[in-house]
Amino acid sequence: MNMIETKNLTKSYGDFTAVSNLNLHVPKGCVYGFVGPNGAGKSTTMKMFLGLTQPSGGAFVIDRMSYPHSRLRILREIGSMIESPAFYGNLTGEENLDIIRGILGLSKSDVDDALDLVGLTPFRKRLARKYSLGMKQRLGLAGALIGRPPILILDEPTNGLDPVGIHEIRTLIRSLPDRYDCTVLVSSHLLSEIELMADQIGVLNHGHLLFEGTLEELRAKAAFEGHPDDNLEEMFLSLIEEDNLKRGEVR
């Protein structure tokens, strides 16, 4: 079963097409790594799923609910962290999450649960402005996880972190499907992290999906076509370069 599925999903801004006829399949219970160069259309796709921007064409289904018919029901199923999380610095981590809890109509215990999931329970009374960058990212994940939504959409969750923070966030994300049966769609520029984190990979370039499948399937495709297949970064760069050459771009 696919938790997220798109059919020819398209988003255009005037003459510019950010996402073009995208057919994405995100299986239930997996971590799906969504990768592509800057401007490939990853964030635009995620924003369409969250109702932050309207598709220009095509359709998508999330947990068997179609957009826009089930827009509000879809949003209740998704926890998200898009770009850098923003918090009230003069409130504690717990108080920041309590605001989200109130908006979503959840119980007090959901705040405790979210803090526990991301390992912030010992720091729940600390002001958010005194959190380290890694702790702020964890708090952002806690905001996405509150109420244990079945789908998480995370855009660059390790952005700006040091190696220790990156490892912590990656380990946490990797554990989530098994810990409470959720599906994670995650984008990142750190391909080495996606390689360690993701069950499935989608490669996007100029709004077009170049590949979708497991890392093993991507490695087999790269080897068959005579491309480097040692690691995700080399395979990714070969795919992008080949696609750009087809488009007549000089790299």
PDB file of C-alpha atoms in Angstrom:
ATOM      1  CA  MET A   1       0.000   0.000   0.000  1.00  0.00           C
ATOM      2  CA  ASN A   2       1.214   3.501  -0.846  1.00  0.00           C
ATOM      3  CA  MET A   3       0.696   6.142   1.830  1.00  0.00           C
ATOM      4  CA  ILE A   4       1.368   8.953  -0.676  1.00  0.00           C
ATOM      5  CA  GLU A   5       0.738   8.663  -4.402  1.00  0.00           C
ATOM      6  CA  THR A   6       0.695  11.315  -7.110  1.00  0.00           C
ATOM      7  CA  LYS A   7      -0.567  11.190 -10.668  1.00  0.00           C
ATOM      8  CA  ASN A   8       0.960  13.674 -13.120  1.00  0.00           C
ATOM      9  CA  LEU A   9       1.237  16.232 -10.313  1.00  0.00           C
ATOM     10  CA  THR A  10       2.292  19.592 -11.774  1.00  0.00           C
ATOM     11  CA  LYS A  11       2.997  23.051 -10.404  1.00  0.00           C
ATOM     12  CA  SER A  12       3.700  26.012 -12.680  1.00  0.00           C
ATOM     13  CA  TYR A  13       4.427  29.649 -11.934  1.00  0.00           C
ATOM     14  CA  GLY A  14       3.722  31.528 -15.147  1.00  0.00           C
ATOM     15  CA  ASP A  15       6.064  30.112 -17.783  1.00  0.00           C
ATOM     16  CA  PHE A  16       8.159  28.225 -15.205  1.00  0.00           C
ATOM     17  CA  THR A  17       7.217  24.650 -14.293  1.00  0.00           C
ATOM     18  CA  ALA A  18       8.563  23.723 -10.849  1.00  0.00           C
ATOM     19  CA  VAL A  19       7.048  20.215 -10.773  1.00  0.00           C
ATOM     20  CA  SER A  20       6.161  18.385 -13.984  1.00  0.00           C
ATOM     21  CA  ASN A  21       3.874  15.334 -14.298  1.00  0.00           C
ATOM     22  CA  LEU A  22       5.213  13.816 -11.083  1.00  0.00           C
ATOM     23  CA  ASN A  23       4.238  10.206 -10.350  1.00  0.00           C
ATOM     24  CA  LEU A  24       5.465   9.492  -6.834  1.00  0.00           C
ATOM     25  CA  HIS A  25       4.811   6.349  -4.761  1.00  0.00           C
ATOM     26  CA  VAL A  26       5.640   6.402  -1.036  1.00  0.00           C
ATOM     27  CA  PRO A  27       4.977   2.976   0.551  1.00  0.00           C
ATOM     28  CA  LYS A  28       3.402   2.748   3.985  1.00  0.00           C
ATOM     29  CA  GLY A  29       5.872   2.326   6.837  1.00  0.00           C
ATOM     30  CA  CYS A  30       9.016   3.421   4.997  1.00  0.00           C
ATOM     31  CA  VAL A  31      11.475   6.296   5.118  1.00  0.00           C
ATOM     32  CA  TYR A  32      11.374   7.783   1.616  1.00  0.00           C
ATOM     33  CA  GLY A  33      14.390   9.926   0.715  1.00  0.00           C
ATOM     34  CA  PHE A  34      13.468  12.736  -1.679  1.00  0.00           C
ATOM     35  CA  VAL A  35      16.615  14.132  -3.283  1.00  0.00           C
ATOM     36  CA  GLY A  36      17.498  16.585  -6.012  1.00  0.00           C
ATOM     37  CA  PRO A  37      19.544  19.744  -6.676  1.00  0.00           C
ATOM     38  CA  ASN A  38      18.417  23.152  -5.443  1.00  0.00           C
ATOM     39  CA  GLY A  39      15.339  24.200  -7.373  1.00  0.00           C
ATOM     40  CA  ALA A  40      14.468  20.622  -8.401  1.00  0.00           C
ATOM     41  CA  GLY A  41      10.946  20.937  -6.996  1.00  0.00           C
ATOM     42  CA  LYS A  42      11.227  18.971  -3.728  1.00  0.00           C
ATOM     43  CA  SER A  43       9.984  21.706  -1.406  1.00  0.00           C
ATOM     44  CA  THR A  44       7.249  22.694  -3.872  1.00  0.00           C
ATOM     45  CA  THR A  45       6.007  19.105  -3.915  1.00  0.00           C
ATOM     46  CA  MET A  46       5.971  18.945  -0.120  1.00  0.00           C
ATOM     47  CA  LYS A  47       4.137  22.261   0.097  1.00  0.00           C
ATOM     48  CA  MET A  48       1.453  20.931  -2.254  1.00  0.00           C
ATOM     49  CA  PHE A  49       0.950  17.940   0.054  1.00  0.00           C
ATOM     50  CA  LEU A  50       0.509  20.351   2.968  1.00  0.00           C
ATOM     51  CA  GLY A  51      -1.928  22.621   1.131  1.00  0.00           C
ATOM     52  CA  LEU A  52       0.555  25.514   1.223  1.00  0.00           C
ATOM     53  CA  THR A  53       0.462  25.877  -2.557  1.00  0.00           C
ATOM     54  CA  GLN A  54      -2.129  24.678  -5.067  1.00  0.00           C
ATOM     55  CA  PRO A  55      -1.295  22.177  -7.833  1.00  0.00           C
ATOM     56  CA  SER A  56      -1.598  23.465 -11.396  1.00  0.00           C
ATOM     57  CA  GLY A  57      -2.498  20.011 -12.662  1.00  0.00           C
ATOM     58  CA  GLY A  58      -2.624  16.325 -11.810  1.00  0.00           C
ATOM     59  CA  ALA A  59      -3.709  14.854  -8.500  1.00  0.00           C
ATOM     60  CA  PHE A  60      -2.458  13.232  -5.324  1.00  0.00           C
ATOM     61  CA  VAL A  61      -3.812  10.801  -2.744  1.00  0.00           C
ATOM     62  CA  ILE A  62      -2.616  10.610   0.862  1.00  0.00           C
ATOM     63  CA  ASP A  63      -3.682   7.635   2.978  1.00  0.00           C
ATOM     64  CA  ARG A  64      -6.366   6.838   0.367  1.00  0.00           C
ATOM     65  CA  MET A  65      -7.800  10.384   0.645  1.00  0.00           C
ATOM     66  CA  SER A  66      -7.807  12.562  -2.458  1.00  0.00           C
ATOM     67  CA  TYR A  67      -6.929  16.251  -2.656  1.00  0.00           C
ATOM     68  CA  PRO A  68      -8.654  18.724  -2.579  1.00  0.00           C
ATOM     69  CA  HIS A  69     -11.833  16.831  -1.643  1.00  0.00           C
ATOM     70  CA  SER A  70     -10.349  15.601   1.662  1.00  0.00           C
ATOM     71  CA  ARG A  71      -7.944  18.485   2.264  1.00  0.00           C
ATOM     72  CA  LEU A  72      -8.676  18.989   5.988  1.00  0.00           C
ATOM     73  CA  ARG A  73      -8.696  15.270   6.736  1.00  0.00           C
ATOM     74  CA  ILE A  74      -5.345  14.926   4.949  1.00  0.00           C
ATOM     75  CA  LEU A  75      -3.801  17.714   7.017  1.00  0.00           C
ATOM     76  CA  ARG A  76      -4.873  15.964  10.236  1.00  0.00           C
ATOM     77  CA  GLU A  77      -2.886  12.903   9.129  1.00  0.00           C
ATOM     78  CA  ILE A  78       0.393  14.795   8.546  1.00  0.00           C
ATOM     79  CA  GLY A  79       3.053  16.081  10.881  1.00  0.00           C
ATOM     80  CA  SER A  80       5.526  18.379   9.158  1.00  0.00           C
ATOM     81  CA  MET A  81       8.728  20.334   9.538  1.00  0.00           C
ATOM     82  CA  ILE A  82       9.422  22.565   6.576  1.00  0.00           C
ATOM     83  CA  GLU A  83      12.710  24.480   6.614  1.00  0.00           C
ATOM     84  CA  SER A  84      13.938  25.747  10.007  1.00  0.00           C
ATOM     85  CA  PRO A  85      11.395  25.375  12.829  1.00  0.00           C
ATOM     86  CA  ALA A  86      10.334  28.636  14.504  1.00  0.00           C
ATOM     87  CA  PHE A  87       9.542  28.894  18.198  1.00  0.00           C
ATOM     88  CA  TYR A  88       8.779  31.463  20.868  1.00  0.00           C
ATOM     89  CA  GLY A  89      12.185  31.923  22.502  1.00  0.00           C
ATOM     90  CA  ASN A  90      10.697  33.283  25.731  1.00  0.00           C
ATOM     91  CA  LEU A  91       8.655  30.077  26.237  1.00  0.00           C
ATOM     92  CA  THR A  92       9.935  26.682  27.296  1.00  0.00           C
ATOM     93  CA  GLY A  93      10.077  23.735  24.950  1.00  0.00           C
ATOM     94  CA  GLU A  94       7.055  22.282  26.714  1.00  0.00           C
ATOM     95  CA  GLU A  95       5.091  25.531  26.416  1.00  0.00           C
ATOM     96  CA  ASN A  96       5.850  25.784  22.702  1.00  0.00           C
ATOM     97  CA  LEU A  97       4.516  22.277  22.154  1.00  0.00           C
ATOM     98  CA  ASP A  98       1.482  23.044  24.298  1.00  0.00           C
ATOM     99  CA  ILE A  99       0.509  25.779  21.824  1.00  0.00           C
ATOM    100  CA  ILE A 100       0.576  23.221  18.996  1.00  0.00           C
ATOM    101  CA  ARG A 101      -1.344  20.761  21.175  1.00  0.00           C
ATOM    102  CA  GLY A 102      -4.071  23.343  21.771  1.00  0.00           C
ATOM    103  CA  ILE A 103      -4.394  24.159  18.058  1.00  0.00           C
ATOM    104  CA  LEU A 104      -4.726  20.458  17.211  1.00  0.00           C
ATOM    105  CA  GLY A 105      -7.111  19.749  20.088  1.00  0.00           C
ATOM    106  CA  LEU A 106      -4.881  17.069  21.600  1.00  0.00           C
ATOM    107  CA  SER A 107      -4.439  15.994  25.211  1.00  0.00           C
ATOM    108  CA  LYS A 108      -1.702  17.092  27.622  1.00  0.00           C
ATOM    109  CA  SER A 109      -0.234  13.610  27.490  1.00  0.00           C
ATOM    110  CA  ASP A 110       0.559  14.112  23.806  1.00  0.00           C
ATOM    111  CA  VAL A 111       3.094  16.804  24.735  1.00  0.00           C
ATOM    112  CA  ASP A 112       4.776  14.394  27.169  1.00  0.00           C
ATOM    113  CA  ASP A 113       4.818  11.706  24.496  1.00  0.00           C
ATOM    114  CA  ALA A 114       6.359  13.985  21.833  1.00  0.00           C
ATOM    115  CA  LEU A 115       9.067  15.208  24.219  1.00  0.00           C
ATOM    116  CA  ASP A 116       9.888  11.619  25.137  1.00  0.00           C
ATOM    117  CA  LEU A 117      10.069  10.529  21.477  1.00  0.00           C
ATOM    118  CA  VAL A 118      12.754  13.105  20.672  1.00  0.00           C
ATOM    119  CA  GLY A 119      14.640  12.844  23.980  1.00  0.00           C
ATOM    120  CA  LEU A 120      13.821  16.339  25.250  1.00  0.00           C
ATOM    121  CA  THR A 121      11.981  15.394  28.450  1.00  0.00           C
ATOM    122  CA  PRO A 122      14.937  16.462  30.685  1.00  0.00           C
ATOM    123  CA  PHE A 123      14.937  19.894  28.972  1.00  0.00           C
ATOM    124  CA  ARG A 124      11.207  20.507  28.813  1.00  0.00           C
ATOM    125  CA  LYS A 125      11.382  23.479  31.245  1.00  0.00           C
ATOM    126  CA  ARG A 126      14.307  25.165  29.482  1.00  0.00           C
ATOM    127  CA  LEU A 127      13.566  28.303  27.445  1.00  0.00           C
ATOM    128  CA  ALA A 128      13.613  27.574  23.712  1.00  0.00           C
ATOM    129  CA  ARG A 129      16.106  30.376  23.091  1.00  0.00           C
ATOM    130  CA  LYS A 130      18.579  28.508  25.294  1.00  0.00           C
ATOM    131  CA  TYR A 131      18.293  25.322  23.253  1.00  0.00           C
ATOM    132  CA  SER A 132      21.222  24.297  21.072  1.00  0.00           C
ATOM    133  CA  LEU A 133      20.610  24.078  17.318  1.00  0.00           C
ATOM    134  CA  GLY A 134      20.291  20.307  17.596  1.00  0.00           C
ATOM    135  CA  MET A 135      17.758  20.646  20.408  1.00  0.00           C
ATOM    136  CA  LYS A 136      15.766  23.149  18.347  1.00  0.00           C
ATOM    137  CA  GLN A 137      15.649  20.654  15.481  1.00  0.00           C
ATOM    138  CA  ARG A 138      14.480  17.999  17.956  1.00  0.00           C
ATOM    139  CA  LEU A 139      11.812  20.393  19.198  1.00  0.00           C
ATOM    140  CA  GLY A 140      10.733  20.932  15.597  1.00  0.00           C
ATOM    141  CA  LEU A 141      10.448  17.167  15.181  1.00  0.00           C
ATOM    142  CA  ALA A 142       8.488  16.974  18.426  1.00  0.00           C
ATOM    143  CA  GLY A 143       6.057  19.516  16.976  1.00  0.00           C
ATOM    144  CA  ALA A 144       5.687  17.325  13.890  1.00  0.00           C
ATOM    145  CA  LEU A 145       5.322  14.157  15.973  1.00  0.00           C
ATOM    146  CA  ILE A 146       2.788  15.429  18.493  1.00  0.00           C
ATOM    147  CA  GLY A 147      -0.290  13.242  18.393  1.00  0.00           C
ATOM    148  CA  ARG A 148       1.682  10.573  16.479  1.00  0.00           C
ATOM    149  CA  PRO A 149       0.437  11.365  12.963  1.00  0.00           C
ATOM    150  CA  PRO A 150       0.717   8.454  10.492  1.00  0.00           C
ATOM    151  CA  ILE A 151       2.674  10.593   7.988  1.00  0.00           C
ATOM    152  CA  LEU A 152       5.682  12.859   8.538  1.00  0.00           C
ATOM    153  CA  ILE A 153       6.944  15.325   5.928  1.00  0.00           C
ATOM    154  CA  LEU A 154      10.396  16.662   6.801  1.00  0.00           C
ATOM    155  CA  ASP A 155      12.252  19.167   4.621  1.00  0.00           C
ATOM    156  CA  GLU A 156      15.994  19.337   5.412  1.00  0.00           C
ATOM    157  CA  PRO A 157      15.637  18.204   9.068  1.00  0.00           C
ATOM    158  CA  THR A 158      19.441  18.152   9.607  1.00  0.00           C
ATOM    159  CA  ASN A 159      20.021  21.601   8.094  1.00  0.00           C
ATOM    160  CA  GLY A 160      22.765  23.502   9.927  1.00  0.00           C
ATOM    161  CA  LEU A 161      23.610  20.741  12.403  1.00  0.00           C
ATOM    162  CA  ASP A 162      27.071  19.553  13.375  1.00  0.00           C
ATOM    163  CA  PRO A 163      28.013  15.876  12.771  1.00  0.00           C
ATOM    164  CA  VAL A 164      26.794  14.800  16.224  1.00  0.00           C
ATOM    165  CA  GLY A 165      23.440  16.547  15.723  1.00  0.00           C
ATOM    166  CA  ILE A 166      23.084  15.067  12.239  1.00  0.00           C
ATOM    167  CA  HIS A 167      23.702  11.579  13.614  1.00  0.00           C
ATOM    168  CA  GLU A 168      21.119  12.095  16.375  1.00  0.00           C
ATOM    169  CA  ILE A 169      18.394  13.319  14.028  1.00  0.00           C
ATOM    170  CA  ARG A 170      19.135  10.637  11.429  1.00  0.00           C
ATOM    171  CA  THR A 171      18.973   7.881  14.058  1.00  0.00           C
ATOM    172  CA  LEU A 172      15.696   9.267  15.380  1.00  0.00           C
ATOM    173  CA  ILE A 173      14.084   9.472  11.919  1.00  0.00           C
ATOM    174  CA  ARG A 174      15.304   5.985  11.019  1.00  0.00           C
ATOM    175  CA  SER A 175      13.649   4.594  14.164  1.00  0.00           C
ATOM    176  CA  LEU A 176      10.234   6.225  13.721  1.00  0.00           C
ATOM    177  CA  PRO A 177       8.478   3.750  11.361  1.00  0.00           C
ATOM    178  CA  ASP A 178       9.267   0.829  13.673  1.00  0.00           C
ATOM    179  CA  ARG A 179       8.543   2.774  16.861  1.00  0.00           C
ATOM    180  CA  TYR A 180       5.043   3.822  15.959  1.00  0.00           C
ATOM    181  CA  ASP A 181       4.198   2.656  12.441  1.00  0.00           C
ATOM    182  CA  CYS A 182       4.497   5.956  10.595  1.00  0.00           C
ATOM    183  CA  THR A 183       5.625   6.833   7.071  1.00  0.00           C
ATOM    184  CA  VAL A 184       8.343   9.474   6.586  1.00  0.00           C
ATOM    185  CA  LEU A 185       8.976  11.587   3.486  1.00  0.00           C
ATOM    186  CA  VAL A 186      12.287  13.361   4.028  1.00  0.00           C
ATOM    187  CA  SER A 187      14.355  15.622   1.793  1.00  0.00           C
ATOM    188  CA  SER A 188      18.011  16.400   2.370  1.00  0.00           C
ATOM    189  CA  HIS A 189      21.072  17.696   0.545  1.00  0.00           C
ATOM    190  CA  LEU A 190      23.186  15.302   2.629  1.00  0.00           C
ATOM    191  CA  LEU A 191      23.077  12.278   0.356  1.00  0.00           C
ATOM    192  CA  SER A 192      25.277  10.229   2.672  1.00  0.00           C
ATOM    193  CA  GLU A 193      22.616  10.646   5.357  1.00  0.00           C
ATOM    194  CA  ILE A 194      19.763   9.692   3.014  1.00  0.00           C
ATOM    195  CA  GLU A 195      21.788   6.612   2.065  1.00  0.00           C
ATOM    196  CA  LEU A 196      21.878   5.563   5.732  1.00  0.00           C
ATOM    197  CA  MET A 197      18.306   6.568   6.487  1.00  0.00           C
ATOM    198  CA  ALA A 198      16.011   5.756   3.558  1.00  0.00           C
ATOM    199  CA  ASP A 199      14.289   2.564   2.423  1.00  0.00           C
ATOM    200  CA  GLN A 200      13.139   4.146  -0.844  1.00  0.00           C
ATOM    201  CA  ILE A 201      14.643   6.984  -2.883  1.00  0.00           C
ATOM    202  CA  GLY A 202      13.141   9.429  -5.365  1.00  0.00           C
ATOM    203  CA  VAL A 203      15.495  11.545  -7.501  1.00  0.00           C
ATOM    204  CA  LEU A 204      14.066  14.795  -8.848  1.00  0.00           C
ATOM    205  CA  ASN A 205      15.617  17.191 -11.387  1.00  0.00           C
ATOM    206  CA  HIS A 206      13.929  20.196 -13.001  1.00  0.00           C
ATOM    207  CA  GLY A 207      10.613  18.975 -11.604  1.00  0.00           C
ATOM    208  CA  HIS A 208      10.919  15.554 -13.283  1.00  0.00           C
ATOM    209  CA  LEU A 209      11.284  12.264 -11.404  1.00  0.00           C
ATOM    210  CA  LEU A 210      14.406  10.553 -12.781  1.00  0.00           C
ATOM    211  CA  PHE A 211      14.325   7.503 -10.531  1.00  0.00           C
ATOM    212  CA  GLU A 212      12.210   5.891  -7.833  1.00  0.00           C
ATOM    213  CA  GLY A 213      13.004   2.692  -5.954  1.00  0.00           C
ATOM    214  CA  THR A 214      15.401   1.159  -3.461  1.00  0.00           C
ATOM    215  CA  LEU A 215      19.106   1.983  -3.226  1.00  0.00           C
ATOM    216  CA  GLU A 216      19.836  -1.527  -4.522  1.00  0.00           C
ATOM    217  CA  GLU A 217      17.649  -0.894  -7.578  1.00  0.00           C
ATOM    218  CA  LEU A 218      19.403   2.419  -8.188  1.00  0.00           C
ATOM    219  CA  ARG A 219      22.787   0.713  -7.894  1.00  0.00           C
ATOM    220  CA  ALA A 220      21.720  -1.949 -10.406  1.00  0.00           C
ATOM    221  CA  LYS A 221      20.452   0.722 -12.810  1.00  0.00           C
ATOM    222  CA  ALA A 222      23.694   2.703 -12.508  1.00  0.00           C
ATOM    223  CA  ALA A 223      25.841  -0.389 -13.107  1.00  0.00           C
ATOM    224  CA  PHE A 224      23.752  -1.445 -16.112  1.00  0.00           C
ATOM    225  CA  GLU A 225      24.081   2.011 -17.674  1.00  0.00           C
ATOM    226  CA  GLY A 226      27.811   2.240 -16.982  1.00  0.00           C
ATOM    227  CA  HIS A 227      27.596   4.867 -14.233  1.00  0.00           C
ATOM    228  CA  PRO A 228      29.452   4.847 -10.897  1.00  0.00           C
ATOM    229  CA  ASP A 229      27.568   2.736  -8.365  1.00  0.00           C
ATOM    230  CA  ASP A 230      29.759   2.939  -5.248  1.00  0.00           C
ATOM    231  CA  ASN A 231      27.578   5.364  -3.278  1.00  0.00           C
ATOM    232  CA  LEU A 232      24.406   7.414  -3.555  1.00  0.00           C
ATOM    233  CA  GLU A 233      26.230  10.695  -4.182  1.00  0.00           C
ATOM    234  CA  GLU A 234      28.084   9.363  -7.230  1.00  0.00           C
ATOM    235  CA  MET A 235      24.935   7.730  -8.628  1.00  0.00           C
ATOM    236  CA  PHE A 236      22.936  10.899  -7.988  1.00  0.00           C
ATOM    237  CA  LEU A 237      25.473  13.140  -9.721  1.00  0.00           C
ATOM    238  CA  SER A 238      25.607  10.802 -12.738  1.00  0.00           C
ATOM    239  CA  LEU A 239      21.815  10.787 -13.067  1.00  0.00           C
ATOM    240  CA  ILE A 240      21.619  14.574 -12.815  1.00  0.00           C
ATOM    241  CA  GLU A 241      24.481  15.127 -15.263  1.00  0.00           C
ATOM    242  CA  GLU A 242      22.949  12.750 -17.798  1.00  0.00           C
ATOM    243  CA  ASP A 243      19.562  14.444 -17.504  1.00  0.00           C
ATOM    244  CA  ASN A 244      21.096  17.910 -17.841  1.00  0.00           C
ATOM    245  CA  LEU A 245      22.982  16.812 -20.967  1.00  0.00           C
ATOM    246  CA  LYS A 246      19.726  15.558 -22.458  1.00  0.00           C
ATOM    247  CA  ARG A 247      18.269  18.979 -21.780  1.00  0.00           C
ATOM    248  CA  GLY A 248      21.212  20.637 -23.513  1.00  0.00           C
ATOM    249  CA  GLU A 249      22.624  22.126 -20.316  1.00  0.00           C
ATOM    250  CA  VAL A 250      26.347  22.570 -19.825  1.00  0.00           C
ATOM    251  CA  ARG A 251      27.599  21.725 -16.355  1.00  0.00           C
TER     252      ARG A 251
END
